[in-house]
Amino acid sequence: MYLDEKNLLDIYNRCSNNNQLDITREIEKADMKAFVNKTGGSFGDYYHKRTLNKILNEGYKDENPRPHYSDGTPAHTISINEVVSRYDLTKGECPILTLRPIAWKSAVKEIFWIYQMQSNKLEDLHNLGIKYWNDWNIGDNTIGQRYGATVKKYDLMNTLLNDLKNDPYGRRHIIELWQVEDFKTPGLNPCCHMTTWNVRNDGITDTKYLDMELKQRSSDFATSVSINELQYVALLLMVAKHLGYTPGVFTHVITNTQIYDRHINQAKELINRKPIPNKAQLILDTDKTNFYDFTIDDFKLIDYLLDKIKNTNPQLKFDLGI
């Protein structure tokens, strides 16, 4: 914990009439700000260290795992349940990591593949310069009736955009990739499977803020959580820009958070690394307003000191559970 005793006591006194959940949330918010002030690191760095510590200290090992490593060895995991992180984009809070370099452009391009192109074809992904999905080829150069193919089949993206425009304060703005009918065919079931969207206004200027919650059933945390969070922040920016709303709060809920047994040393290394002071923010810098027109050139990750991060906190190698 990065809070000192005085600040912690102040929070308890201020929240004395509230329930334990309110106190816990206040402590986390204050502790995160203390971490950023003391280390200069990102909000993503804070959640990363916190969650990896909890997995190593409190996690449980699975039995009879479905995934395996490329050499055929069963890929066991150490897990915890129900992890929540929250980023207020209006305050410049960003999930990017400085504990290791993050290929942020590939993350955003994957979102294009799923929600713009609405594709499951590996060729389309290769044209975007991404090949790490190749291990999930079902034999026809696709990943099966999953992800982008599901978005297209049920017209999920257009339905969301139209509903948010015509009924902004409705409470049914959901994209759900977990479609059981699709699972009757081969393919990897989606990990990031549901987004829930809500519009709110500030009651003063009538500014409409768009908040989004990502629900993820399973996260290979050390390998991909920062990528997942950054790409869904990008999706929130795109939808907000299309509608003329202001990007608000991004909340990430992971049901089962794990590291693989071959990632333990990497997890310890990440915990021990010092963040690189930064004020990185992902922004969508364009006059375009059509969701389907945005390209990677419209995005900027400002104040992300990539060269310094590569030198100080170099990339780590992770064996994938396939």
mmCIF file of C-alpha atoms in Angstrom:
data_model
loop_
_atom_site.group_PDB
_atom_site.id
_atom_site.type_symbol
_atom_site.label_atom_id
_atom_site.label_comp_id
_atom_site.label_asym_id
_atom_site.label_seq_id
_atom_site.Cartn_x
_atom_site.Cartn_y
_atom_site.Cartn_z
ATOM 1 C CA MET A 1 0.000 0.000 0.000
ATOM 2 C CA TYR A 2 1.255 3.468 -0.922
ATOM 3 C CA LEU A 3 -0.974 5.437 1.464
ATOM 4 C CA ASP A 4 0.561 6.658 4.712
ATOM 5 C CA GLU A 5 -1.149 6.066 8.056
ATOM 6 C CA LYS A 6 -2.533 9.613 8.316
ATOM 7 C CA ASN A 7 -4.247 9.489 4.932
ATOM 8 C CA LEU A 8 -5.636 6.053 5.691
ATOM 9 C CA LEU A 9 -7.091 7.283 8.993
ATOM 10 C CA ASP A 10 -8.631 10.302 7.239
ATOM 11 C CA ILE A 11 -10.464 7.972 4.866
ATOM 12 C CA TYR A 12 -11.841 5.845 7.713
ATOM 13 C CA ASN A 13 -13.065 8.969 9.517
ATOM 14 C CA ARG A 14 -14.651 10.404 6.383
ATOM 15 C CA CYS A 15 -16.379 7.123 5.551
ATOM 16 C CA SER A 16 -17.340 6.197 9.113
ATOM 17 C CA ASN A 17 -21.042 6.389 8.299
ATOM 18 C CA ASN A 18 -20.711 4.405 5.078
ATOM 19 C CA ASN A 19 -20.519 0.700 4.478
ATOM 20 C CA GLN A 20 -17.322 -1.313 4.071
ATOM 21 C CA LEU A 21 -17.553 -1.267 0.269
ATOM 22 C CA ASP A 22 -17.426 2.550 0.237
ATOM 23 C CA ILE A 23 -14.354 2.513 2.476
ATOM 24 C CA THR A 24 -12.643 -0.082 0.291
ATOM 25 C CA ARG A 25 -13.273 1.943 -2.849
ATOM 26 C CA GLU A 26 -12.049 5.151 -1.262
ATOM 27 C CA ILE A 27 -8.885 3.450 -0.041
ATOM 28 C CA GLU A 28 -8.189 2.021 -3.491
ATOM 29 C CA LYS A 29 -8.709 5.389 -5.215
ATOM 30 C CA ALA A 30 -6.481 7.165 -2.724
ATOM 31 C CA ASP A 31 -3.837 4.426 -2.789
ATOM 32 C CA MET A 32 -3.752 4.524 -6.598
ATOM 33 C CA LYS A 33 -3.254 8.297 -6.582
ATOM 34 C CA ALA A 34 -0.525 7.944 -3.967
ATOM 35 C CA PHE A 35 1.215 5.346 -6.164
ATOM 36 C CA VAL A 36 1.088 7.634 -9.197
ATOM 37 C CA ASN A 37 2.326 10.638 -7.191
ATOM 38 C CA LYS A 38 5.204 8.691 -5.612
ATOM 39 C CA THR A 39 6.370 6.668 -8.607
ATOM 40 C CA GLY A 40 5.152 8.644 -11.619
ATOM 41 C CA GLY A 41 3.868 5.345 -13.007
ATOM 42 C CA SER A 42 0.592 4.764 -14.783
ATOM 43 C CA PHE A 43 -2.728 3.658 -13.340
ATOM 44 C CA GLY A 44 -2.205 0.449 -15.304
ATOM 45 C CA ASP A 45 1.092 -0.100 -13.466
ATOM 46 C CA TYR A 46 -0.739 0.212 -10.144
ATOM 47 C CA TYR A 47 -3.436 -2.343 -10.970
ATOM 48 C CA HIS A 48 -0.852 -4.657 -12.511
ATOM 49 C CA LYS A 49 1.353 -4.795 -9.427
ATOM 50 C CA ARG A 50 -1.629 -5.071 -7.093
ATOM 51 C CA THR A 51 -3.217 -7.962 -8.981
ATOM 52 C CA LEU A 52 -0.012 -9.927 -9.577
ATOM 53 C CA ASN A 53 0.804 -9.679 -5.870
ATOM 54 C CA LYS A 54 -2.641 -10.981 -4.990
ATOM 55 C CA ILE A 55 -2.391 -13.895 -7.434
ATOM 56 C CA LEU A 56 0.984 -14.972 -6.050
ATOM 57 C CA ASN A 57 -0.113 -14.594 -2.418
ATOM 58 C CA GLU A 58 -3.719 -15.813 -2.564
ATOM 59 C CA GLY A 59 -4.143 -17.708 -5.832
ATOM 60 C CA TYR A 60 -5.241 -21.328 -6.254
ATOM 61 C CA LYS A 61 -3.931 -23.864 -8.790
ATOM 62 C CA ASP A 62 -6.314 -25.460 -11.271
ATOM 63 C CA GLU A 63 -6.745 -29.143 -12.138
ATOM 64 C CA ASN A 64 -6.999 -30.842 -15.533
ATOM 65 C CA PRO A 65 -6.511 -27.637 -17.566
ATOM 66 C CA ARG A 66 -7.856 -27.340 -21.116
ATOM 67 C CA PRO A 67 -4.891 -25.267 -22.474
ATOM 68 C CA HIS A 68 -1.472 -26.717 -23.201
ATOM 69 C CA TYR A 69 1.895 -25.260 -24.142
ATOM 70 C CA SER A 70 3.346 -25.678 -27.634
ATOM 71 C CA ASP A 71 5.409 -28.638 -26.399
ATOM 72 C CA GLY A 72 2.217 -30.449 -25.303
ATOM 73 C CA THR A 73 2.675 -29.907 -21.553
ATOM 74 C CA PRO A 74 -0.577 -29.064 -19.697
ATOM 75 C CA ALA A 75 -0.702 -25.311 -19.030
ATOM 76 C CA HIS A 76 -1.695 -24.997 -15.372
ATOM 77 C CA THR A 77 -2.727 -21.653 -13.912
ATOM 78 C CA ILE A 78 -2.765 -19.874 -10.567
ATOM 79 C CA SER A 79 -5.985 -17.871 -10.242
ATOM 80 C CA ILE A 80 -8.012 -15.430 -8.217
ATOM 81 C CA ASN A 81 -11.638 -14.478 -8.841
ATOM 82 C CA GLU A 82 -13.416 -11.150 -9.389
ATOM 83 C CA VAL A 83 -10.823 -8.484 -10.143
ATOM 84 C CA VAL A 84 -12.028 -4.948 -10.900
ATOM 85 C CA SER A 85 -10.095 -1.981 -12.264
ATOM 86 C CA ARG A 86 -11.497 1.445 -13.072
ATOM 87 C CA TYR A 87 -10.166 4.328 -15.183
ATOM 88 C CA ASP A 88 -11.712 7.793 -15.394
ATOM 89 C CA LEU A 89 -10.690 8.957 -18.852
ATOM 90 C CA THR A 90 -11.784 12.528 -18.087
ATOM 91 C CA LYS A 91 -8.962 12.653 -15.519
ATOM 92 C CA GLY A 92 -6.312 11.242 -17.809
ATOM 93 C CA GLU A 93 -6.253 7.789 -16.200
ATOM 94 C CA CYS A 94 -4.817 5.249 -18.634
ATOM 95 C CA PRO A 95 -4.331 1.457 -18.414
ATOM 96 C CA ILE A 96 -1.049 1.441 -20.381
ATOM 97 C CA LEU A 97 1.924 -0.257 -18.693
ATOM 98 C CA THR A 98 5.444 1.067 -18.246
ATOM 99 C CA LEU A 99 6.575 -2.138 -16.477
ATOM 100 C CA ARG A 100 7.155 -3.572 -19.957
ATOM 101 C CA PRO A 101 6.634 -2.261 -23.511
ATOM 102 C CA ILE A 102 3.099 -2.574 -24.882
ATOM 103 C CA ALA A 103 2.390 -2.899 -28.618
ATOM 104 C CA TRP A 104 -0.570 -0.558 -28.418
ATOM 105 C CA LYS A 105 -1.163 -0.220 -32.159
ATOM 106 C CA SER A 106 -1.647 -3.976 -32.535
ATOM 107 C CA ALA A 107 -4.151 -3.839 -29.665
ATOM 108 C CA VAL A 108 -6.223 -1.169 -31.399
ATOM 109 C CA LYS A 109 -6.024 -2.913 -34.778
ATOM 110 C CA GLU A 110 -7.492 -6.045 -33.221
ATOM 111 C CA ILE A 111 -10.512 -3.971 -32.218
ATOM 112 C CA PHE A 112 -10.869 -2.862 -35.856
ATOM 113 C CA TRP A 113 -10.830 -6.533 -36.914
ATOM 114 C CA ILE A 114 -13.589 -7.473 -34.470
ATOM 115 C CA TYR A 115 -15.920 -4.467 -34.466
ATOM 116 C CA GLN A 116 -15.240 -2.558 -37.718
ATOM 117 C CA MET A 117 -14.346 -5.323 -40.174
ATOM 118 C CA GLN A 118 -16.459 -7.808 -38.189
ATOM 119 C CA SER A 119 -14.208 -10.584 -39.417
ATOM 120 C CA ASN A 120 -12.949 -13.936 -38.195
ATOM 121 C CA LYS A 121 -10.506 -14.340 -41.099
ATOM 122 C CA LEU A 122 -6.820 -14.613 -40.237
ATOM 123 C CA GLU A 123 -5.929 -13.074 -43.612
ATOM 124 C CA ASP A 124 -7.696 -9.856 -42.606
ATOM 125 C CA LEU A 125 -5.756 -9.856 -39.357
ATOM 126 C CA HIS A 126 -2.466 -10.522 -41.194
ATOM 127 C CA ASN A 127 -3.174 -7.512 -43.406
ATOM 128 C CA LEU A 128 -3.244 -5.469 -40.202
ATOM 129 C CA GLY A 129 0.164 -6.885 -39.282
ATOM 130 C CA ILE A 130 -1.058 -9.251 -36.540
ATOM 131 C CA LYS A 131 -0.227 -12.970 -36.516
ATOM 132 C CA TYR A 132 -0.539 -14.048 -32.889
ATOM 133 C CA TRP A 133 -4.009 -15.491 -33.506
ATOM 134 C CA ASN A 134 -2.587 -18.168 -35.839
ATOM 135 C CA ASP A 135 -2.540 -20.817 -33.095
ATOM 136 C CA TRP A 136 -6.367 -20.678 -33.014
ATOM 137 C CA ASN A 137 -6.826 -21.423 -36.736
ATOM 138 C CA ILE A 138 -9.573 -24.079 -36.895
ATOM 139 C CA GLY A 139 -8.260 -25.321 -40.244
ATOM 140 C CA ASP A 140 -9.961 -22.977 -42.697
ATOM 141 C CA ASN A 141 -7.823 -19.901 -41.965
ATOM 142 C CA THR A 142 -10.439 -18.494 -39.587
ATOM 143 C CA ILE A 143 -10.953 -18.664 -35.822
ATOM 144 C CA GLY A 144 -14.430 -20.062 -36.375
ATOM 145 C CA GLN A 145 -17.828 -18.467 -35.744
ATOM 146 C CA ARG A 146 -16.431 -16.197 -33.019
ATOM 147 C CA TYR A 147 -15.654 -12.554 -32.223
ATOM 148 C CA GLY A 148 -16.052 -10.460 -35.402
ATOM 149 C CA ALA A 149 -18.153 -13.127 -37.102
ATOM 150 C CA THR A 150 -20.519 -13.026 -34.115
ATOM 151 C CA VAL A 151 -20.691 -9.215 -34.240
ATOM 152 C CA LYS A 152 -21.634 -9.426 -37.916
ATOM 153 C CA LYS A 153 -24.094 -12.319 -37.588
ATOM 154 C CA TYR A 154 -26.207 -10.560 -34.945
ATOM 155 C CA ASP A 155 -25.530 -6.983 -36.183
ATOM 156 C CA LEU A 156 -24.320 -6.107 -32.684
ATOM 157 C CA MET A 157 -22.253 -3.016 -33.469
ATOM 158 C CA ASN A 158 -24.846 -1.193 -35.554
ATOM 159 C CA THR A 159 -27.551 -2.021 -33.018
ATOM 160 C CA LEU A 160 -25.441 -0.533 -30.226
ATOM 161 C CA LEU A 161 -24.664 2.675 -32.123
ATOM 162 C CA ASN A 162 -28.285 3.211 -33.106
ATOM 163 C CA ASP A 163 -29.632 2.482 -29.631
ATOM 164 C CA LEU A 164 -27.121 4.808 -27.924
ATOM 165 C CA LYS A 165 -28.076 7.570 -30.359
ATOM 166 C CA ASN A 166 -31.855 7.149 -30.175
ATOM 167 C CA ASP A 167 -32.209 6.217 -26.485
ATOM 168 C CA PRO A 168 -29.013 7.416 -24.766
ATOM 169 C CA TYR A 169 -30.273 6.976 -21.216
ATOM 170 C CA GLY A 170 -31.606 3.490 -21.812
ATOM 171 C CA ARG A 171 -30.226 0.646 -19.731
ATOM 172 C CA ARG A 172 -30.056 -2.053 -22.384
ATOM 173 C CA HIS A 173 -26.952 -1.013 -24.318
ATOM 174 C CA ILE A 174 -25.038 -4.293 -24.420
ATOM 175 C CA ILE A 175 -22.803 -6.158 -26.842
ATOM 176 C CA GLU A 176 -22.627 -9.846 -25.916
ATOM 177 C CA LEU A 177 -20.215 -12.122 -27.788
ATOM 178 C CA TRP A 178 -21.169 -15.120 -25.650
ATOM 179 C CA GLN A 179 -23.660 -16.639 -28.111
ATOM 180 C CA VAL A 180 -24.208 -20.309 -27.241
ATOM 181 C CA GLU A 181 -25.563 -21.103 -30.711
ATOM 182 C CA ASP A 182 -22.190 -20.180 -32.192
ATOM 183 C CA PHE A 183 -20.365 -22.544 -29.841
ATOM 184 C CA LYS A 184 -21.886 -25.554 -31.613
ATOM 185 C CA THR A 185 -19.117 -25.006 -34.171
ATOM 186 C CA PRO A 186 -15.318 -25.161 -33.505
ATOM 187 C CA GLY A 187 -13.456 -22.153 -32.160
ATOM 188 C CA LEU A 188 -12.073 -20.468 -29.068
ATOM 189 C CA ASN A 189 -14.837 -19.099 -26.864
ATOM 190 C CA PRO A 190 -14.364 -15.343 -26.298
ATOM 191 C CA CYS A 191 -12.531 -14.149 -23.197
ATOM 192 C CA CYS A 192 -13.593 -10.482 -23.407
ATOM 193 C CA HIS A 193 -17.236 -11.248 -24.057
ATOM 194 C CA MET A 194 -19.543 -8.428 -22.929
ATOM 195 C CA THR A 195 -19.558 -4.638 -22.931
ATOM 196 C CA THR A 196 -22.268 -2.649 -21.178
ATOM 197 C CA TRP A 197 -22.696 1.028 -22.051
ATOM 198 C CA ASN A 198 -24.313 3.885 -20.130
ATOM 199 C CA VAL A 199 -24.762 7.590 -20.857
ATOM 200 C CA ARG A 200 -24.878 10.180 -18.074
ATOM 201 C CA ASN A 201 -24.832 13.984 -17.988
ATOM 202 C CA ASP A 202 -23.200 16.359 -15.516
ATOM 203 C CA GLY A 203 -26.451 18.191 -14.720
ATOM 204 C CA ILE A 204 -24.855 21.548 -15.483
ATOM 205 C CA THR A 205 -23.657 21.818 -19.080
ATOM 206 C CA ASP A 206 -25.681 18.843 -20.362
ATOM 207 C CA THR A 207 -22.436 17.224 -21.479
ATOM 208 C CA LYS A 208 -23.145 13.579 -22.206
ATOM 209 C CA TYR A 209 -20.515 11.185 -20.836
ATOM 210 C CA LEU A 210 -20.283 7.651 -22.181
ATOM 211 C CA ASP A 211 -19.203 5.012 -19.645
ATOM 212 C CA MET A 212 -18.436 1.408 -20.526
ATOM 213 C CA GLU A 213 -17.874 -1.764 -18.538
ATOM 214 C CA LEU A 214 -15.967 -4.689 -20.023
ATOM 215 C CA LYS A 215 -16.774 -8.130 -18.646
ATOM 216 C CA GLN A 216 -14.048 -10.724 -19.182
ATOM 217 C CA ARG A 217 -14.572 -14.351 -18.166
ATOM 218 C CA SER A 218 -10.849 -15.191 -18.096
ATOM 219 C CA SER A 219 -7.610 -13.208 -18.297
ATOM 220 C CA ASP A 220 -4.076 -14.460 -18.910
ATOM 221 C CA PHE A 221 -3.109 -11.479 -16.793
ATOM 222 C CA ALA A 222 0.649 -11.038 -17.173
ATOM 223 C CA THR A 223 0.494 -11.601 -20.920
ATOM 224 C CA SER A 224 -2.496 -9.636 -22.105
ATOM 225 C CA VAL A 225 -4.487 -7.611 -19.570
ATOM 226 C CA SER A 226 -2.925 -4.266 -20.503
ATOM 227 C CA ILE A 227 -3.563 -5.031 -24.172
ATOM 228 C CA ASN A 228 -7.210 -5.899 -23.488
ATOM 229 C CA GLU A 229 -7.772 -2.787 -21.393
ATOM 230 C CA LEU A 230 -6.126 -0.453 -23.882
ATOM 231 C CA GLN A 231 -8.029 -1.852 -26.846
ATOM 232 C CA TYR A 232 -11.401 -1.499 -25.118
ATOM 233 C CA VAL A 233 -10.546 2.061 -24.111
ATOM 234 C CA ALA A 234 -9.965 2.571 -27.845
ATOM 235 C CA LEU A 235 -13.400 1.093 -28.579
ATOM 236 C CA LEU A 236 -14.963 3.465 -26.034
ATOM 237 C CA LEU A 237 -13.224 6.429 -27.695
ATOM 238 C CA MET A 238 -14.506 5.342 -31.114
ATOM 239 C CA VAL A 239 -18.109 4.920 -30.040
ATOM 240 C CA ALA A 240 -18.100 8.217 -28.117
ATOM 241 C CA LYS A 241 -16.651 10.064 -31.123
ATOM 242 C CA HIS A 242 -19.268 8.569 -33.437
ATOM 243 C CA LEU A 243 -22.074 9.759 -31.165
ATOM 244 C CA GLY A 244 -20.634 13.121 -30.126
ATOM 245 C CA TYR A 245 -20.415 12.062 -26.474
ATOM 246 C CA THR A 246 -17.483 12.553 -24.085
ATOM 247 C CA PRO A 247 -15.538 9.402 -23.102
ATOM 248 C CA GLY A 248 -16.120 8.833 -19.396
ATOM 249 C CA VAL A 249 -15.262 5.897 -17.131
ATOM 250 C CA PHE A 250 -13.927 2.550 -18.311
ATOM 251 C CA THR A 251 -14.441 -0.305 -15.852
ATOM 252 C CA HIS A 252 -12.905 -3.750 -16.330
ATOM 253 C CA VAL A 253 -14.333 -6.764 -14.492
ATOM 254 C CA ILE A 254 -12.475 -10.080 -14.764
ATOM 255 C CA THR A 255 -14.252 -13.151 -13.409
ATOM 256 C CA ASN A 256 -11.181 -15.410 -13.310
ATOM 257 C CA THR A 257 -7.734 -13.798 -13.352
ATOM 258 C CA GLN A 258 -4.733 -16.063 -13.717
ATOM 259 C CA ILE A 259 -1.078 -16.445 -14.507
ATOM 260 C CA TYR A 260 0.279 -19.623 -16.050
ATOM 261 C CA ASP A 261 2.699 -21.741 -14.050
ATOM 262 C CA ARG A 262 5.428 -20.794 -16.532
ATOM 263 C CA HIS A 263 4.818 -17.086 -15.862
ATOM 264 C CA ILE A 264 5.621 -17.019 -12.150
ATOM 265 C CA ASN A 265 9.144 -15.652 -12.592
ATOM 266 C CA GLN A 266 7.901 -13.022 -15.045
ATOM 267 C CA ALA A 267 5.178 -11.988 -12.572
ATOM 268 C CA LYS A 268 7.758 -11.527 -9.822
ATOM 269 C CA GLU A 269 9.944 -9.538 -12.209
ATOM 270 C CA LEU A 270 7.050 -7.203 -13.082
ATOM 271 C CA ILE A 271 6.229 -6.656 -9.412
ATOM 272 C CA ASN A 272 9.839 -5.704 -8.677
ATOM 273 C CA ARG A 273 10.267 -3.352 -11.632
ATOM 274 C CA LYS A 274 10.080 0.402 -11.115
ATOM 275 C CA PRO A 275 7.519 2.268 -13.244
ATOM 276 C CA ILE A 276 8.732 4.857 -15.743
ATOM 277 C CA PRO A 277 7.338 8.315 -14.841
ATOM 278 C CA ASN A 278 4.868 9.284 -17.547
ATOM 279 C CA LYS A 279 1.526 10.919 -18.273
ATOM 280 C CA ALA A 280 0.515 8.693 -21.146
ATOM 281 C CA GLN A 281 -2.963 8.987 -22.629
ATOM 282 C CA LEU A 282 -4.616 7.286 -25.577
ATOM 283 C CA ILE A 283 -6.498 9.834 -27.675
ATOM 284 C CA LEU A 284 -8.569 9.705 -30.854
ATOM 285 C CA ASP A 285 -7.326 12.778 -32.736
ATOM 286 C CA THR A 286 -9.498 13.205 -35.828
ATOM 287 C CA ASP A 287 -12.387 15.164 -37.302
ATOM 288 C CA LYS A 288 -13.960 11.921 -38.505
ATOM 289 C CA THR A 289 -17.208 10.986 -36.833
ATOM 290 C CA ASN A 290 -18.127 7.682 -38.494
ATOM 291 C CA PHE A 291 -17.217 4.630 -36.439
ATOM 292 C CA TYR A 292 -16.259 2.656 -39.546
ATOM 293 C CA ASP A 293 -13.895 5.343 -40.897
ATOM 294 C CA PHE A 294 -11.408 5.452 -38.010
ATOM 295 C CA THR A 295 -7.917 4.104 -38.719
ATOM 296 C CA ILE A 296 -4.840 3.520 -36.599
ATOM 297 C CA ASP A 297 -3.447 6.848 -37.829
ATOM 298 C CA ASP A 298 -6.291 8.611 -35.986
ATOM 299 C CA PHE A 299 -5.033 7.315 -32.637
ATOM 300 C CA LYS A 300 -2.164 8.733 -30.630
ATOM 301 C CA LEU A 301 -0.591 7.449 -27.437
ATOM 302 C CA ILE A 302 0.900 10.662 -26.130
ATOM 303 C CA ASP A 303 3.693 10.915 -23.541
ATOM 304 C CA TYR A 304 4.417 7.182 -23.688
ATOM 305 C CA LEU A 305 8.212 6.940 -23.372
ATOM 306 C CA LEU A 306 8.576 3.746 -25.381
ATOM 307 C CA ASP A 307 12.346 3.874 -25.951
ATOM 308 C CA LYS A 308 13.029 4.476 -22.266
ATOM 309 C CA ILE A 309 10.646 1.684 -21.282
ATOM 310 C CA LYS A 310 12.364 -0.740 -23.691
ATOM 311 C CA ASN A 311 15.761 0.089 -22.201
ATOM 312 C CA THR A 312 14.753 0.089 -18.529
ATOM 313 C CA ASN A 313 11.924 -2.484 -18.472
ATOM 314 C CA PRO A 314 12.555 -4.679 -21.518
ATOM 315 C CA GLN A 315 10.009 -7.051 -22.987
ATOM 316 C CA LEU A 316 9.504 -10.418 -21.314
ATOM 317 C CA LYS A 317 8.894 -13.769 -22.976
ATOM 318 C CA PHE A 318 5.712 -15.666 -22.119
ATOM 319 C CA ASP A 319 4.881 -19.246 -23.169
ATOM 320 C CA LEU A 320 1.276 -19.197 -24.378
ATOM 321 C CA GLY A 321 -1.394 -21.585 -23.162
ATOM 322 C CA ILE A 322 -3.126 -22.670 -26.360
#
